[in-house]
CSV table of C-alpha atoms in Angstrom, one decimal:
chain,number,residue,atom,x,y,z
A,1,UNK,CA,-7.8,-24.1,-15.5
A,2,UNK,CA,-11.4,-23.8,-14.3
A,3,UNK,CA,-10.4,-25.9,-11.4
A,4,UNK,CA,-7.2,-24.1,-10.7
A,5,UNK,CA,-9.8,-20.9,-10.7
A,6,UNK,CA,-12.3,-21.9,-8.5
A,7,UNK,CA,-9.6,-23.1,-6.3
A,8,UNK,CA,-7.9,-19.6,-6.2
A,9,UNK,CA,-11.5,-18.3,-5.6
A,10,UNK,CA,-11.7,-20.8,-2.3
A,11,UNK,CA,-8.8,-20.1,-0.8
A,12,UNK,CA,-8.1,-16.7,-1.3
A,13,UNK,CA,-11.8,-15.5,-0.8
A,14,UNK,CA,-11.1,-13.4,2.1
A,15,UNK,CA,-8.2,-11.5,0.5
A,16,UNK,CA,-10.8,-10.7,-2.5
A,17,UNK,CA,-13.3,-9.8,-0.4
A,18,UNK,CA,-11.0,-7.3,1.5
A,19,UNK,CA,-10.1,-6.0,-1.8
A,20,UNK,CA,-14.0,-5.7,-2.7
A,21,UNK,CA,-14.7,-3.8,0.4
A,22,UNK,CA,-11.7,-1.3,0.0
A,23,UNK,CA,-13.1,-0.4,-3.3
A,24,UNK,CA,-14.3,4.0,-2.9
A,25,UNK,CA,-17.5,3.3,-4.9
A,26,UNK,CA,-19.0,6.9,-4.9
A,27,UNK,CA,-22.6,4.7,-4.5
A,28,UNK,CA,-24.0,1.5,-4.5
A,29,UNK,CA,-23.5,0.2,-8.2
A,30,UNK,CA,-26.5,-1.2,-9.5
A,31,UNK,CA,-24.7,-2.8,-13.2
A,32,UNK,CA,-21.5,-4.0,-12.6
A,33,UNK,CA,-19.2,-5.4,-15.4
A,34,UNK,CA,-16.2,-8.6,-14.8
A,35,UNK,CA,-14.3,-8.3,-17.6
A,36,UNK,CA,-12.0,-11.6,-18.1
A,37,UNK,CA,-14.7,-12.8,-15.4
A,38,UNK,CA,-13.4,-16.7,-15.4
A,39,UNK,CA,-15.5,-18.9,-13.2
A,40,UNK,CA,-16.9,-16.3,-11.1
A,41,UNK,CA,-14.5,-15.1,-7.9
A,42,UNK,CA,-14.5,-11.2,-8.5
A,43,UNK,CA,-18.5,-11.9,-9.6
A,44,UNK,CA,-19.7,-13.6,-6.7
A,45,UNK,CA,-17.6,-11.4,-3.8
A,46,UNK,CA,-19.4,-8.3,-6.0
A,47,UNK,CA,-22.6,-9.7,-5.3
A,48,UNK,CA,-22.2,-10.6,-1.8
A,49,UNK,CA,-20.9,-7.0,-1.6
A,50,UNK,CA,-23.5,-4.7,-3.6
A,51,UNK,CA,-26.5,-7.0,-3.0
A,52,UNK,CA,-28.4,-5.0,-4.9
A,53,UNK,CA,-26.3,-4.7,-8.3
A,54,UNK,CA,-26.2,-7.6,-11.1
A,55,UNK,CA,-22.9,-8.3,-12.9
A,56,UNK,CA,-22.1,-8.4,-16.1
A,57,UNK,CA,-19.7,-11.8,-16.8
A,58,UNK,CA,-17.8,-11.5,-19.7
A,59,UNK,CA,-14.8,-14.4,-20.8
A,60,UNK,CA,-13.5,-15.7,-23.6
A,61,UNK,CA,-14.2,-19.0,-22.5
A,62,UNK,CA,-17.9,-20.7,-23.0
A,63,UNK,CA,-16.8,-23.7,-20.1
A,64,UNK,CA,-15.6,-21.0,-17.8
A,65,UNK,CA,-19.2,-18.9,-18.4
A,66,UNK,CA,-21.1,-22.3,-18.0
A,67,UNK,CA,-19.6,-23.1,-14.6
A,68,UNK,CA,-20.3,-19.6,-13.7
A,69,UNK,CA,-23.8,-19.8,-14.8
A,70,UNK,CA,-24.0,-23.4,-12.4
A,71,UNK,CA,-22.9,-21.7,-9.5
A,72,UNK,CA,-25.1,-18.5,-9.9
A,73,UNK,CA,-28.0,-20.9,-9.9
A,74,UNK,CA,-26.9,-23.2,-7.3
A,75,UNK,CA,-26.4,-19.7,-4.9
A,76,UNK,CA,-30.0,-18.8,-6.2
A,77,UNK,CA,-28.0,-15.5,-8.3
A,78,UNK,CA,-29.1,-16.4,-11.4
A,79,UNK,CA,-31.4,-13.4,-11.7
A,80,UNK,CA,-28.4,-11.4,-10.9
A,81,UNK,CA,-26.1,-12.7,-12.7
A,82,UNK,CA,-25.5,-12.5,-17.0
A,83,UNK,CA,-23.1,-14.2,-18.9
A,84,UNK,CA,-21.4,-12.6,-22.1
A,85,UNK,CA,-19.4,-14.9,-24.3
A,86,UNK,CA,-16.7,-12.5,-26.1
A,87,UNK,CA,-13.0,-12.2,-26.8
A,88,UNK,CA,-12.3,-8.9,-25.7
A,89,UNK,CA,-9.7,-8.5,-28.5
A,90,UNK,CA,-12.2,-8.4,-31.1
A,91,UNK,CA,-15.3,-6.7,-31.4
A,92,UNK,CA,-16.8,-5.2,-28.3
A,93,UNK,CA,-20.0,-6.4,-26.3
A,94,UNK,CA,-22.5,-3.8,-25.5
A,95,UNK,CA,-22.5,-3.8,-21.6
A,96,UNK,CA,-24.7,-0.9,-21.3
A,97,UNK,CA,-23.0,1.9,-18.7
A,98,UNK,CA,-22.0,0.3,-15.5
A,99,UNK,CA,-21.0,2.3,-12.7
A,100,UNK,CA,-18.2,-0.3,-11.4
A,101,UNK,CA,-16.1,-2.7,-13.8
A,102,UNK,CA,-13.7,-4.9,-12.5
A,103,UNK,CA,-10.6,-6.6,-14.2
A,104,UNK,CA,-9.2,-8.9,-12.1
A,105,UNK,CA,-6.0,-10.8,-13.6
A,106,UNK,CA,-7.4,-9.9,-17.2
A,107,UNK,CA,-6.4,-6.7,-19.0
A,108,UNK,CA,-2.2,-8.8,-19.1
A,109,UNK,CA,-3.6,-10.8,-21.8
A,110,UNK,CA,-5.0,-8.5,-24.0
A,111,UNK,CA,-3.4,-7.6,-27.2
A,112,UNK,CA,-3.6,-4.5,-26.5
A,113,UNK,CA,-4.9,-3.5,-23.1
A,114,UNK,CA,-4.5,0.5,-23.7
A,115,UNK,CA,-7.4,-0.1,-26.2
A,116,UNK,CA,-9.7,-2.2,-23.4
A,117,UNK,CA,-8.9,0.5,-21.2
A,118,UNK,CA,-10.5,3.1,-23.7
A,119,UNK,CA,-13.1,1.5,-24.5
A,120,UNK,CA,-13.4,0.8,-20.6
A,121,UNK,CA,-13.9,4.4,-20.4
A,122,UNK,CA,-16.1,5.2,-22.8
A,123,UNK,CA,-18.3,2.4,-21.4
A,124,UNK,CA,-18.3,3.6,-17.5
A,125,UNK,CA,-21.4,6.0,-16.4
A,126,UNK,CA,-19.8,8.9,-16.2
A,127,UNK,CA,-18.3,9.0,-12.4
A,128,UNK,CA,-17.6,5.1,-12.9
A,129,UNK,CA,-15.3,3.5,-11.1
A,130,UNK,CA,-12.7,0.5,-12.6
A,131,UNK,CA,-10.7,-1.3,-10.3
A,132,UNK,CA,-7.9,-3.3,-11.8
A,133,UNK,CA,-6.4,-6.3,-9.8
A,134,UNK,CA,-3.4,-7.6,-11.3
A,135,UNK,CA,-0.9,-10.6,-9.4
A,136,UNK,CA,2.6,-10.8,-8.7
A,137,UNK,CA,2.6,-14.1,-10.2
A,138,UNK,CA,1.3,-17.7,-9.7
A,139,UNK,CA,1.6,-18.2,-5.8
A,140,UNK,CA,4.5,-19.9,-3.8
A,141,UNK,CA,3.7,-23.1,-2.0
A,142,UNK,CA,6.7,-24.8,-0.3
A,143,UNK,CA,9.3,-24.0,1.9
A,144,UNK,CA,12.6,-23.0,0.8
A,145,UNK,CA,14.6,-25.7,1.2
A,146,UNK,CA,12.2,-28.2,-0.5
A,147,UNK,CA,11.7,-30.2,-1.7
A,148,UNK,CA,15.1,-32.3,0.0
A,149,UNK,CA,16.5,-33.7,-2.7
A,150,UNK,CA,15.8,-30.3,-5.0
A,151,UNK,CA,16.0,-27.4,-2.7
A,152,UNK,CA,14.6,-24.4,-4.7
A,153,UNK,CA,13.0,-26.3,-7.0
A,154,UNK,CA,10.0,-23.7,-6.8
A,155,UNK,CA,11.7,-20.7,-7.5
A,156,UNK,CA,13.6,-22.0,-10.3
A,157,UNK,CA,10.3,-23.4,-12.1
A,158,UNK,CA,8.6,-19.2,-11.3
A,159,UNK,CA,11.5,-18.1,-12.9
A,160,UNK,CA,11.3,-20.3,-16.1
A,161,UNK,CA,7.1,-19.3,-16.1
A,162,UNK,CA,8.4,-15.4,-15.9
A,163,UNK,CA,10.8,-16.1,-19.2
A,164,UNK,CA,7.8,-17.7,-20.9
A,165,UNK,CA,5.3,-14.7,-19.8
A,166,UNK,CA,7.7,-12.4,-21.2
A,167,UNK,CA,7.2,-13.7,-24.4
A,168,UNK,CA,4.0,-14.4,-24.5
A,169,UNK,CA,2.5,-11.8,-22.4
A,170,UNK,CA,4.3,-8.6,-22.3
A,171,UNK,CA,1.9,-6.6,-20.3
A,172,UNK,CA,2.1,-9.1,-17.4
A,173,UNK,CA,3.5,-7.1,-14.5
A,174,UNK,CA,2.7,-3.8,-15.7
A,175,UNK,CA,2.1,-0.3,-13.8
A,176,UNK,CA,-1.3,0.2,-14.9
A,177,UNK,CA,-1.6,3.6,-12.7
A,178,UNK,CA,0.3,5.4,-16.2
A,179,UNK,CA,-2.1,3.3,-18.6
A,180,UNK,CA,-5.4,4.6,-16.4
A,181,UNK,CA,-4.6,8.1,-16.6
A,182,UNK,CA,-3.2,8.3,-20.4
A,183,UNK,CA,-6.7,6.6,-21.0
A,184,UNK,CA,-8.8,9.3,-19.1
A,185,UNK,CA,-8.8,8.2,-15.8
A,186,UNK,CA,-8.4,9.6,-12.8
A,187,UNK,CA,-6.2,6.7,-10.2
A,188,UNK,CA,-8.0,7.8,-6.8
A,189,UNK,CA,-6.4,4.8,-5.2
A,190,UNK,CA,-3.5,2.0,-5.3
A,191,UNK,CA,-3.2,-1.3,-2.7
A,192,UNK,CA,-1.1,-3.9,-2.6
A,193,UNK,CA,-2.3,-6.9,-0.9
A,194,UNK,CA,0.4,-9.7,0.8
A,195,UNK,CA,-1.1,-13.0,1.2
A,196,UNK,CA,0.8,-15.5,3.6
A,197,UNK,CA,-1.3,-18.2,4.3
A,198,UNK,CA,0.5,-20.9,7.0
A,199,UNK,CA,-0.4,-23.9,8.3
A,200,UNK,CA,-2.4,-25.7,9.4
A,201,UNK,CA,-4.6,-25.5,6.3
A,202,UNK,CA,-8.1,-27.1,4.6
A,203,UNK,CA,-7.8,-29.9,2.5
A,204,UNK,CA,-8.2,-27.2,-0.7
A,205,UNK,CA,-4.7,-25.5,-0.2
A,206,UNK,CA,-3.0,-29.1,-1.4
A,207,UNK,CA,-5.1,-29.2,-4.3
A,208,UNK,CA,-4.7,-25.4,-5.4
A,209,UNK,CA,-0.9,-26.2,-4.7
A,210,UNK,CA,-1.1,-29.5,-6.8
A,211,UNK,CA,-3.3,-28.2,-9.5
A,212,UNK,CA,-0.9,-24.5,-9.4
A,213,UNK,CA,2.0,-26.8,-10.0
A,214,UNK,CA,0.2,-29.1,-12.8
A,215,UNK,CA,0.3,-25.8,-14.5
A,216,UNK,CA,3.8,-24.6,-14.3
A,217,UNK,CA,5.1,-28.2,-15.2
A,218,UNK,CA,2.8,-28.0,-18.5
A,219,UNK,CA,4.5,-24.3,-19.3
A,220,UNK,CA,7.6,-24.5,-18.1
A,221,UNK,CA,8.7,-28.8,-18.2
A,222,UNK,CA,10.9,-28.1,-21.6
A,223,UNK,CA,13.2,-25.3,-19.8
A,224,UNK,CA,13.4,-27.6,-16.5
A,225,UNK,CA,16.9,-29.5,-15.9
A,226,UNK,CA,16.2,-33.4,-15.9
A,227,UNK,CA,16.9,-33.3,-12.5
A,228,UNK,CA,14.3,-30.4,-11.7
A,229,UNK,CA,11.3,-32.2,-13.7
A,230,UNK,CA,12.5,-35.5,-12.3
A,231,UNK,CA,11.6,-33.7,-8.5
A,232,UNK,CA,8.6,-31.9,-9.5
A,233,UNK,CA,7.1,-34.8,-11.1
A,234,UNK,CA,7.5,-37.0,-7.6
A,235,UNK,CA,5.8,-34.1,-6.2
A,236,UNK,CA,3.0,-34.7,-8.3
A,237,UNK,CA,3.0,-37.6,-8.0
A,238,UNK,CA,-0.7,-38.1,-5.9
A,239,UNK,CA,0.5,-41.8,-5.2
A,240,UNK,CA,3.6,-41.3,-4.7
A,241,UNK,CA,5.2,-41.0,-0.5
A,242,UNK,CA,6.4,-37.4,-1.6
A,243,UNK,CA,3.9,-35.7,-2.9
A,244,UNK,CA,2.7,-32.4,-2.5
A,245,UNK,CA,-0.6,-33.7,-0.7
A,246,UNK,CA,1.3,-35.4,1.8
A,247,UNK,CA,3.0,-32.4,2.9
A,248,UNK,CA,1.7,-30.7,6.2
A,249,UNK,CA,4.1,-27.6,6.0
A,250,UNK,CA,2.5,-26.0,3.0
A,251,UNK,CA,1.8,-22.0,2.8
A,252,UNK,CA,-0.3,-19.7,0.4
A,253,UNK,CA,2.5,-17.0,-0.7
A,254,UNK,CA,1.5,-13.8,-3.4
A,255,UNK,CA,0.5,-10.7,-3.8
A,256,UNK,CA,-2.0,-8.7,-5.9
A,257,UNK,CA,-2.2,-5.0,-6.9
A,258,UNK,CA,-5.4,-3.2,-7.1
A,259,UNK,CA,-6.0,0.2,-8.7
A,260,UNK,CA,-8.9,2.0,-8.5
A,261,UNK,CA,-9.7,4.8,-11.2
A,262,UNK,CA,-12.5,6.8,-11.8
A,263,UNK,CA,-14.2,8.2,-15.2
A,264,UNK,CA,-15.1,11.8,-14.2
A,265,UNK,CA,-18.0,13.7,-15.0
A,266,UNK,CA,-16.2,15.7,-17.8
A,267,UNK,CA,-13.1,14.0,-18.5
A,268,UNK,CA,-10.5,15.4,-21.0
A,269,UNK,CA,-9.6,12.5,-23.5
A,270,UNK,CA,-6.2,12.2,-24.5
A,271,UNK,CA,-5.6,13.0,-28.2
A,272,UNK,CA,-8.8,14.8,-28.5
A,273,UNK,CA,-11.1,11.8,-28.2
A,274,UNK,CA,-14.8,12.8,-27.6
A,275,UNK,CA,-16.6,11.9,-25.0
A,276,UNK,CA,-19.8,9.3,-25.8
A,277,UNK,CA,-21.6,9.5,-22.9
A,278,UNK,CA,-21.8,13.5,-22.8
């Protein structure tokens, strides 16, 4: 998965960055907070954005937070950068007040995200600004018609991963623009961003396509018809003459959501909740 995340981070920098820059920060935050930060995309394009702000990196996962820490020092960010080891389901971490936290991919599995969005809230500076980035799934890779012997074959594995989410993660896919406001929010902003990436591409676009598809097989391989996993293992296959990093007609296909939502000055809280930071 760290892989798979510092591939995304690679290939889709631009798109992330765009979605950085389109962010209406009121000012210049000086503590910013990644919530579900992973390896570090959201954490380094803030940094390269608000070069004056340090971030706030807080996972679940100590091996994602270690990586993170690696390529903060190797960028010479380590002063700017501080990890927080913490599962966001449990207790939380004090964060101080930051005046931007961004939740990129992150608040889908939470247990209950309407809670994190609270306590989001009550976190923020008051005039804080959370931008939520949520995608329309993994991304699509190959044509159509491929591979030849399996046309489709893509779609009906993103299909089998939706059933699985469903289960598992409920909240995937969700409006969040209802959650914001019925946490105290004000949305001042929504963007969807399409990403269609063709070729001729860099050498990482095969392996975020070959590492993408490593995951679906391991979620999705006992719903798959013999035939199905017989045609995505042969492209897999990094030895094999049909695999995917032998293909030359490859594309980057997705989308991602951002909202933006601000903690006012004086906010009302539903349900009569007080207001900490006032």
């Amino acid at each position: 998965m760290a892989q798979l995340l510092d591939l995304d981070a690679e290939v889709l920098a631009d798109h992330i960055a765009s979605i950085v820059a389109w962010l209406p920060v009121a000012a210049a935050p000086r503590r910013i907070v990644d919530l579900g930060s992973g390896t570090g995309a959201g954490t380094f394009a803030l940094l390269r954005r608000f070069p004056e702000a340090e971030v706030i990196a807080v996972d679940a996962s100590p091996h994602h937070l270690r990586r993170l820490r690696d390529k903060a020092a190797s960028q010479g960010l380590a002063g700017r950068v501080h990890a927080v080891e913490a599962d966001l389901d449990g207790a939380w971490p004090e964060l101080g007040a930051p005046e931007l936290v961004w939740a990129s991919a992150s608040l889908h599995h939470m247990a209950d995200p309407d809670r994190t969005l609270r306590q989001v809230h009550d976190a923020l500076a008051p005039g804080g600004l959370l931008a939520v980035v949520e995608l329309s799934g993994f991304p699509r890779f190959l044509p159509e018609d491929a591979p030849k012997d399996r046309p489709g074959l893509e779609e009906r594995c993103h299909a089998a991963l939706a059933d699985r989410h469903a289960e598992q993660m409920p909240h995937r896919g969700a409006d969040w623009g209802p959650r914001l406001a019925a946490a105290g929010f004000t949305v001042e902003g929504e963007r969807t961003i399409t990403v269609n990436l063709e070729p001729p591409h860099s050498e990482a676009v095969g392996r975020y396509a070959l590492n993408g598809l490593r995951r679906i097989r391991t979620a999705v391989a006992p719903l798959l018809h013999a035939e199905d996993l017989g045609a995505l293992d042969r492209l897999l296959d990094t030895d094999g003459p049909h695999g995917i990093l032998r293909r030359d007609d490859l594309t980057v296909r997705t989308e991602r959501t951002v909202w933006a939502a601000r903690r006012q000055e004086r906010s009302a809280h539903p349900a009569g909740r007080p207001d900490r930071a006032t």
